[in-house]
Coordinates of C-alpha atoms and ligand atoms in Angstrom, one line a residue:
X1 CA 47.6 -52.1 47.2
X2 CA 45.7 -49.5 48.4
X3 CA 42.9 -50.0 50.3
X4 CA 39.5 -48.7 48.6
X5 CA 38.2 -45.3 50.5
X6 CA 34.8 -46.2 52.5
X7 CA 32.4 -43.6 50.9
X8 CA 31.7 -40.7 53.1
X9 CA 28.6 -40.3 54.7
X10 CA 26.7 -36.9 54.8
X11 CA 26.5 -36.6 58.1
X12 CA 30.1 -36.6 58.7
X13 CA 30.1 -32.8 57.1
X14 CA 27.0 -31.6 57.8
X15 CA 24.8 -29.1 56.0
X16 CA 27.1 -26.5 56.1
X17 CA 30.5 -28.8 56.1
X18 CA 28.9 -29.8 52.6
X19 CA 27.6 -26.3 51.4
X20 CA 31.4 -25.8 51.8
X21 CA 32.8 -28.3 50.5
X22 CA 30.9 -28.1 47.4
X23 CA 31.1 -24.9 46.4
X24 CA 34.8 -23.8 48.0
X25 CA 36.6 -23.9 44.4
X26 CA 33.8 -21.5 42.6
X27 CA 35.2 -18.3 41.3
X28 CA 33.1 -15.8 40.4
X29 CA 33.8 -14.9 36.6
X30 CA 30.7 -12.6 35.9
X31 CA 30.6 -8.5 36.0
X32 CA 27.3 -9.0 36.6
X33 CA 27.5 -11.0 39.6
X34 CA 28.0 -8.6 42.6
X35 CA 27.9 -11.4 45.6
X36 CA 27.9 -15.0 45.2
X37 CA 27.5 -17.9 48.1
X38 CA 27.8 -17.4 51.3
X39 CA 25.5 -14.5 52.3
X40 CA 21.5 -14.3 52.9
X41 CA 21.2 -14.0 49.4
X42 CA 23.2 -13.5 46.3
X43 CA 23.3 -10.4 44.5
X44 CA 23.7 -9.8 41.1
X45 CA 23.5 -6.2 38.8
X46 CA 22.7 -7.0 34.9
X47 CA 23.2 -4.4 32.1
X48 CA 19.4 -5.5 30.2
X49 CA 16.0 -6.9 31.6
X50 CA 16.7 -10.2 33.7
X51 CA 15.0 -12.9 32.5
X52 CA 14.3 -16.1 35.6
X53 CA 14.0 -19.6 34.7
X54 CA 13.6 -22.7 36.6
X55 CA 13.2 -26.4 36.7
X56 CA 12.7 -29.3 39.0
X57 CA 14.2 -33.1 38.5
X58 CA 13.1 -35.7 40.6
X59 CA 14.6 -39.0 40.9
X60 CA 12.8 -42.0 39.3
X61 CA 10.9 -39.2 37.6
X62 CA 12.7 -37.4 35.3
X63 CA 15.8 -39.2 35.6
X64 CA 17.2 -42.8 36.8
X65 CA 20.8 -43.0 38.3
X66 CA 20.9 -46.8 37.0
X67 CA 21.7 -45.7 33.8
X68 CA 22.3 -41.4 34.4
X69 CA 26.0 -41.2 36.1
X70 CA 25.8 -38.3 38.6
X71 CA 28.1 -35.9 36.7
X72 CA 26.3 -36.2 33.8
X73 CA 22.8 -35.5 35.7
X74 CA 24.5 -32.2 37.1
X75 CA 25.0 -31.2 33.9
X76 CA 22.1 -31.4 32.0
X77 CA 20.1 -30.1 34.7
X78 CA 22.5 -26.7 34.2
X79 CA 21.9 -27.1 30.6
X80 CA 18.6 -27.3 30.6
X81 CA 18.1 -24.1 32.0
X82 CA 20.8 -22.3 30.1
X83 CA 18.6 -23.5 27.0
X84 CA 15.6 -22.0 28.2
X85 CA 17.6 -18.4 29.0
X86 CA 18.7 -19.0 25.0
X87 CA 15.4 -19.4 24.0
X88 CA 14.2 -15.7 25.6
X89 CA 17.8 -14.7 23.8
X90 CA 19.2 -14.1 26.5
X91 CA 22.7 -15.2 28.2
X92 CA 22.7 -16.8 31.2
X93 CA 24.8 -15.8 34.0
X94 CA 23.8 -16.6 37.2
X95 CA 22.8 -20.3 38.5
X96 CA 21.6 -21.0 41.9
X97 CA 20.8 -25.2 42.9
X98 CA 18.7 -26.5 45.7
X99 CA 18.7 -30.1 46.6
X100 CA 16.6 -32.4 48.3
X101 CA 19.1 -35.4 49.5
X102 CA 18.2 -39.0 50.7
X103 CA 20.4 -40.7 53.1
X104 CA 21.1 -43.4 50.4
X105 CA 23.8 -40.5 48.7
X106 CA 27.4 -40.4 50.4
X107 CA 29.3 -37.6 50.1
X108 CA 31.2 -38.7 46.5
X109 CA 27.9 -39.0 45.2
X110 CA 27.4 -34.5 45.0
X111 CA 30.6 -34.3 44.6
X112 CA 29.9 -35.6 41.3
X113 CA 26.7 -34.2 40.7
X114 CA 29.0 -30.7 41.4
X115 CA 31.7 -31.6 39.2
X116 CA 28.9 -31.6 36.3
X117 CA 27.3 -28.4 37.1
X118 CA 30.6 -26.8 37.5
X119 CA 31.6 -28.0 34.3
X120 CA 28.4 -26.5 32.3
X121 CA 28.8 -23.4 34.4
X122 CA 32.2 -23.2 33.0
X123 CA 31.9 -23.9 29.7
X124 CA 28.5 -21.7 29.2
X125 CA 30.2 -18.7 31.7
X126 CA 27.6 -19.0 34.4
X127 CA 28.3 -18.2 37.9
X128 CA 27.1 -20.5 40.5
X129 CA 25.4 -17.9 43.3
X130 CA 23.3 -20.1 45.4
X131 CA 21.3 -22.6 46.4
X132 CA 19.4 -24.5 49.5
X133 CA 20.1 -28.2 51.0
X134 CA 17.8 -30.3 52.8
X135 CA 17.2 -34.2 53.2
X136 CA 14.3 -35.7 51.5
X137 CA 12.9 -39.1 52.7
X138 CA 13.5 -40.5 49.8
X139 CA 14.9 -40.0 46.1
X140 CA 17.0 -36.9 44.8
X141 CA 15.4 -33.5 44.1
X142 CA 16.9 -31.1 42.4
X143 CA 15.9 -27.1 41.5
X144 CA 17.7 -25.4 39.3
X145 CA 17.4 -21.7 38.5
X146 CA 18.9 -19.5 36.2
X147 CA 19.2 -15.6 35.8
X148 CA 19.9 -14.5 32.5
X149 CA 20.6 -10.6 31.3
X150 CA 18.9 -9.7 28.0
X151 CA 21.4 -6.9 27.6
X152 CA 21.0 -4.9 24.3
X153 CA 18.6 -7.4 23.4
X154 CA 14.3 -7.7 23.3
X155 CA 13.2 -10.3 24.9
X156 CA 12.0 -13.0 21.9
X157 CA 8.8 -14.9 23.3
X158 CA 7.0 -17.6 21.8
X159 CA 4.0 -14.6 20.8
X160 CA 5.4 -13.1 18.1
X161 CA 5.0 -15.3 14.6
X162 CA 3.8 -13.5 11.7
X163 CA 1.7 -15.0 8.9
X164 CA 4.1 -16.0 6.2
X165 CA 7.1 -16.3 8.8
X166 CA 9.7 -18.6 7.8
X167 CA 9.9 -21.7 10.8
X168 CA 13.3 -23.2 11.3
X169 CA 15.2 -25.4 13.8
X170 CA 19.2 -26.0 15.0
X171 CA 20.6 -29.2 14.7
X172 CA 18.7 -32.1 14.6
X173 CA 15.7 -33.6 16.2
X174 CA 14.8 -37.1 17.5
X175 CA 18.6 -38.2 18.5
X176 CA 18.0 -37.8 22.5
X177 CA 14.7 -39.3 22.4
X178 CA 16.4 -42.3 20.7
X179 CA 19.1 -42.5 22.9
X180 CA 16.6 -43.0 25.4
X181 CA 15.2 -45.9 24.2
X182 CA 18.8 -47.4 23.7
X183 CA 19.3 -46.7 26.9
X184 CA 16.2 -48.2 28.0
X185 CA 16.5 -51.2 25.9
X186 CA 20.2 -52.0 27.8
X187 CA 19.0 -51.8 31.1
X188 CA 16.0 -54.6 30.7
X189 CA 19.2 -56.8 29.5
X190 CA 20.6 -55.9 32.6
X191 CA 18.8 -56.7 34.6
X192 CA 18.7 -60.0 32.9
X193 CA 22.3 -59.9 33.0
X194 CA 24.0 -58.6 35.0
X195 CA 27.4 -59.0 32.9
X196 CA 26.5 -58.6 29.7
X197 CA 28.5 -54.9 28.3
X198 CA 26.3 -52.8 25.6
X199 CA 28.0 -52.4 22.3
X200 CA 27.1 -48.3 21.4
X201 CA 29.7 -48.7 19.0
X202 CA 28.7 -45.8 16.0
X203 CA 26.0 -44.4 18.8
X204 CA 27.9 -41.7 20.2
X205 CA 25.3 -39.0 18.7
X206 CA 22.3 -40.4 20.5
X207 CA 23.7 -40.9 23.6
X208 CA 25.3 -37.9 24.2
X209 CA 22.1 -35.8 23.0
X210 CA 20.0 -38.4 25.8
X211 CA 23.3 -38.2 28.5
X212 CA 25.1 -34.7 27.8
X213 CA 23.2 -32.4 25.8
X214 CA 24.0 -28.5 24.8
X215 CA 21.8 -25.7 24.8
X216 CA 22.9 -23.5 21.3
X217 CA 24.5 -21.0 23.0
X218 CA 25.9 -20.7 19.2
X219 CA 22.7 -19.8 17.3
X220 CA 22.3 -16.8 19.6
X221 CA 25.8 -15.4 19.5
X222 CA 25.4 -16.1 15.6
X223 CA 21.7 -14.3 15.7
X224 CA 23.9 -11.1 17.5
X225 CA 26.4 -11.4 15.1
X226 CA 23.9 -11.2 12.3
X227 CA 21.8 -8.7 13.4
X228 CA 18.9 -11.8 13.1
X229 CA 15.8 -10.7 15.7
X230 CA 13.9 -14.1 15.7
X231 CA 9.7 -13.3 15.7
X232 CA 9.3 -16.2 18.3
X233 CA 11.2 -18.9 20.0
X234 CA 11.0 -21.9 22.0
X235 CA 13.4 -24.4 22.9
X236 CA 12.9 -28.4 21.7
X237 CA 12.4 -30.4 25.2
X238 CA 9.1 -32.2 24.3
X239 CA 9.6 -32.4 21.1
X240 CA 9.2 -31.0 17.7
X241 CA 4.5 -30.7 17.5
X242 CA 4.3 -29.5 21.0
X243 CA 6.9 -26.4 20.9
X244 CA 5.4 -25.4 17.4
X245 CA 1.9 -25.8 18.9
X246 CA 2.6 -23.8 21.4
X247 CA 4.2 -20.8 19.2
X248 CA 1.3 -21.3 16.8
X249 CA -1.6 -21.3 19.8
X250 CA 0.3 -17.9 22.0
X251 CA 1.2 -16.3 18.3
X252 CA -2.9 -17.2 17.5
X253 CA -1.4 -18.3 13.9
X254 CA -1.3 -21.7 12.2
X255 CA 1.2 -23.6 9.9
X256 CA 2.9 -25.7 7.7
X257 CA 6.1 -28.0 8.5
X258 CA 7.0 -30.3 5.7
X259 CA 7.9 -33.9 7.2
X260 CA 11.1 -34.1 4.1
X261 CA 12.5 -30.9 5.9
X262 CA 12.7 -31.9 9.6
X263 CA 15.9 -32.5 10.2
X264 CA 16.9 -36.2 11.4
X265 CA 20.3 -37.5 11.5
X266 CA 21.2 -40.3 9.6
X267 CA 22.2 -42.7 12.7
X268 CA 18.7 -41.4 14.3
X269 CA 16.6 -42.8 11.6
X270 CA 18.6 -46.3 11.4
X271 CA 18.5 -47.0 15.0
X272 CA 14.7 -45.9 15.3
X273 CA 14.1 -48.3 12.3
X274 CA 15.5 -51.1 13.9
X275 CA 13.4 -50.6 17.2
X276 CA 10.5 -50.3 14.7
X277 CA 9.6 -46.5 15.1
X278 CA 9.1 -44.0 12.9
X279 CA 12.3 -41.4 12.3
X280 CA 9.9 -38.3 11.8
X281 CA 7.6 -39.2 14.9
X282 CA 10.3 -39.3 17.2
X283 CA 11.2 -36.1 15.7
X284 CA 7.9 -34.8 17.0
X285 CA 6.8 -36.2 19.8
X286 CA 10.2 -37.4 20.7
X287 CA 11.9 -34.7 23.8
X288 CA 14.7 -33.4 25.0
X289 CA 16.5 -32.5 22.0
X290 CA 17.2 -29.0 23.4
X291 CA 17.2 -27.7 19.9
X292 CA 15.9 -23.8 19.0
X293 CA 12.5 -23.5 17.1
X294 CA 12.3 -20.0 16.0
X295 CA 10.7 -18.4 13.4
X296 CA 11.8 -15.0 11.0
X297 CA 10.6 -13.1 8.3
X298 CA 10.6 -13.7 5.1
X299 CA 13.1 -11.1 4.4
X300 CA 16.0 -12.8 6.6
X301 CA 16.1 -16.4 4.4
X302 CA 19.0 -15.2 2.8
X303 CA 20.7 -14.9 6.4
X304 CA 19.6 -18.2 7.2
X305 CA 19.5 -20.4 4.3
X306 CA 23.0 -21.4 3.6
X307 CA 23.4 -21.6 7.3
X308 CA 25.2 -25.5 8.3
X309 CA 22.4 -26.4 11.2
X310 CA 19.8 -24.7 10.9
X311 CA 16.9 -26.1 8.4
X312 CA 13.8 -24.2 7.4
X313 CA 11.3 -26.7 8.0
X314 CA 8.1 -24.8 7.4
X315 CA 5.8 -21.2 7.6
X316 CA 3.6 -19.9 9.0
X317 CA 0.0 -19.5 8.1
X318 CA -3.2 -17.8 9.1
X319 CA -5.0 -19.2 12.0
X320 CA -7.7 -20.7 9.6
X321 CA -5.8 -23.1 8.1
X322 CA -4.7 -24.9 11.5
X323 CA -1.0 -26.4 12.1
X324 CA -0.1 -29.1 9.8
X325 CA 2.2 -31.4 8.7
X326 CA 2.8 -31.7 4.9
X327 CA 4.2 -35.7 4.7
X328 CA 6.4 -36.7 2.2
X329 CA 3.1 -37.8 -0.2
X330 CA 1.9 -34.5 0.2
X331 CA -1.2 -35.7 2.6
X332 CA -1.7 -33.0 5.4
X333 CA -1.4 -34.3 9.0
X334 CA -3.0 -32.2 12.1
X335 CA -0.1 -31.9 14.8
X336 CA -0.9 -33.2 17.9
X337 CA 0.8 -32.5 21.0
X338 CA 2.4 -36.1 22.2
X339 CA 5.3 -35.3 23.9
X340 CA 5.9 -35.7 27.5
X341 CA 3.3 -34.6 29.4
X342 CA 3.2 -34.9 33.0
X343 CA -0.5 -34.8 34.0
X344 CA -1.4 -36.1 30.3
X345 CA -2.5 -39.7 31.0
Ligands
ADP401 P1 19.9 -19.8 54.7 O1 19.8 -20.4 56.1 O2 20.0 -18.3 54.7 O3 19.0 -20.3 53.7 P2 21.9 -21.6 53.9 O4 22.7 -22.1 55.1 O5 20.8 -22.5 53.4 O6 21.4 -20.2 54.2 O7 23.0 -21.3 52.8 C1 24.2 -20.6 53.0 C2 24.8 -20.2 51.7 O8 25.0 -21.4 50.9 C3 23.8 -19.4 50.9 O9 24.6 -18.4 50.2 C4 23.2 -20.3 49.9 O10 22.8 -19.7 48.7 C5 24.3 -21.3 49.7 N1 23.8 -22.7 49.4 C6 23.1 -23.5 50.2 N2 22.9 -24.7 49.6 C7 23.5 -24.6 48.4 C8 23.7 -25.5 47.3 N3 23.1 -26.8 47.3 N4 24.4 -25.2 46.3 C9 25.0 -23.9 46.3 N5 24.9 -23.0 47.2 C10 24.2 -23.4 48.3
MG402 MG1 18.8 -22.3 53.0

């Protein structure tokens, strides 16, 4: 029998030795990407305005390696991003990562974070430019930044509702938040024992929306297709009140979302039944759904309508009449903002 590999310490390779060796298979696929790793900086030429986004992850803080594997961590954090760059309707192209590393992480460890962030930047056509690597005293950081070229297209911000716009969503909402709690749930029996093997049998939905999630990549090529300009957008990460909050408050409009059209899926609203929440508030304050809130005008619903994944869930109203939820009796709800919130208390 073979005897099993020691795992490779960091220091072995070195900053640059693991620069190197992370990034040695990446070929550059994009036009738009003049110069990759390996220089002072990368350089990149896009055909539309540039749109930047970025993000930070911090161990124990947005994410916990008991129950995240590493590859899938690498490629959310990509994911993440490339939903953002969707939301200005934009593609992404260009990714560049910078790590903060404690010496608890061998060398195995970012070769599986890579191996996740390759794999997004594969499958969503990003190029993987750049980055920075240092050693953190404790915990894993991680910064993530996209570039993204607008091309042909406007950028769509979340400014732009019109009174009497239509409001929809892609996919459905609530399933990562969910997940979460499954997840959750499993590691307190864990840690009471240590043995004992989840059964996710039927789950696959919410734990792939909580472990690997897409950004819809889809509903833009389809808006292209379609000729579909959206009035504003936002992508779902804190869930479903928060993002139209904040279209309503920068578009200085109100609204109506009816509870009976947000969409939940079926094995969302069983599971947060038997942990004795309510389906429709994790589908608002729930997060990280990664979902497209967008709204259009009236004129489009026959565009969007028949459309398999996307719901219309509301409108839009003038300012005056606030932003509310229509429940299923017909009582109207304010929306509150109760997603994750970092400073919130
Ligand atoms: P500098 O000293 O100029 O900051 P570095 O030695 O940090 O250069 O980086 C050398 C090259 O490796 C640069 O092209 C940089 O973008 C890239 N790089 C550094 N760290 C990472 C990383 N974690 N992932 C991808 N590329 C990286
Ligand atoms: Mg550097």
């Amino acid at each position: 029998m073979p005897k099993k590999q020691k795992p490779k310490e960091i220091s072995e390779l070195g900053e640059f030795g693991l620069i190197e060796h992370l990034t040695k298979k990446i070929k550059l696929k994009n036009p738009s990407t003049i110069k990759g790793i390996g220089d002072d900086a990368a350089v990149v030429k896009h055909s539309g305005q540039t749109i930047i986004t970025t993000d930070m992850l911090v161990e124990n803080v947005h994410f916990n390696l008991m129950y995240t594997p590493l590859k899938h961590l690498g490629y959310k954090s990509a994911v993440v991003n490339f939903s953002d760059c969707y939301a200005m309707n934009a593609r992404p192209e260009q990714l560049t990562v910078s790590m903060a590393i404690s010496n608890k992480y061998c060398v195995e460890d970012l070769e599986d974070l890579y191996e996740g962030i390759l794999l997004a930047c594969k499958i969503y056509g990003v190029d993987l430019v750049g980055g920075d690597t240092t050693t953190s005293p404790g915990g894993l950081v991680l910064s993530l930044t996209v570039l993204g070229d607008l091309g042909k297209n406007q950028p769509v911000y979340r400014s732009g509702a019109k009174d009497n716009d239509l409001i929809c969503v892609s996919g459905d909402l609530g399933a990562a938040y969910i997940g979460l709690q499954l997840l959750e749930r499993e590691k307190e029996v864990f840690k009471v024992n240590p043995h004992s093997q989840p059964d996710f049998t039927g789950l696959d939905h919410l734990l792939e929306k909580q472990l690997k999630p897409e950004a819809r990549k889809d509903v833009i090529e389809f808006f292209a297709q379609t000729g579909i300009v959206p009035t504003s957008m936002i992508d779902v990460s804190d869930g479903l009140s928060s993002e139209v909050l904040h279209i309503c408050k920068n578009s200085g409009v109100g609204c109506s979302i009816y509870e009976e059209k947000i969409p939940v899926a079926d094995v969302t609203a069983r599971m947060a039944r038997e942990m004795n929440l309510d389906p429709t508030t994790c589908a608002l304050n729930g997060g990280e759904d990664y979902e497209l809130l967008f709204t259009l005008p009236q004129k489009d619903f026959d565009k969007i309508n028949d459309i398999d994944g996307i719901s219309i869930i509301g409108h839009i109203n003038p300012k005056e009449t606030g932003c509310m939820l229509v429940a299923r009796d017909g009582t109207l709800v304010p929306l509150v903002a109760q997603g994750w919130n970092h400073f919130g208390s």
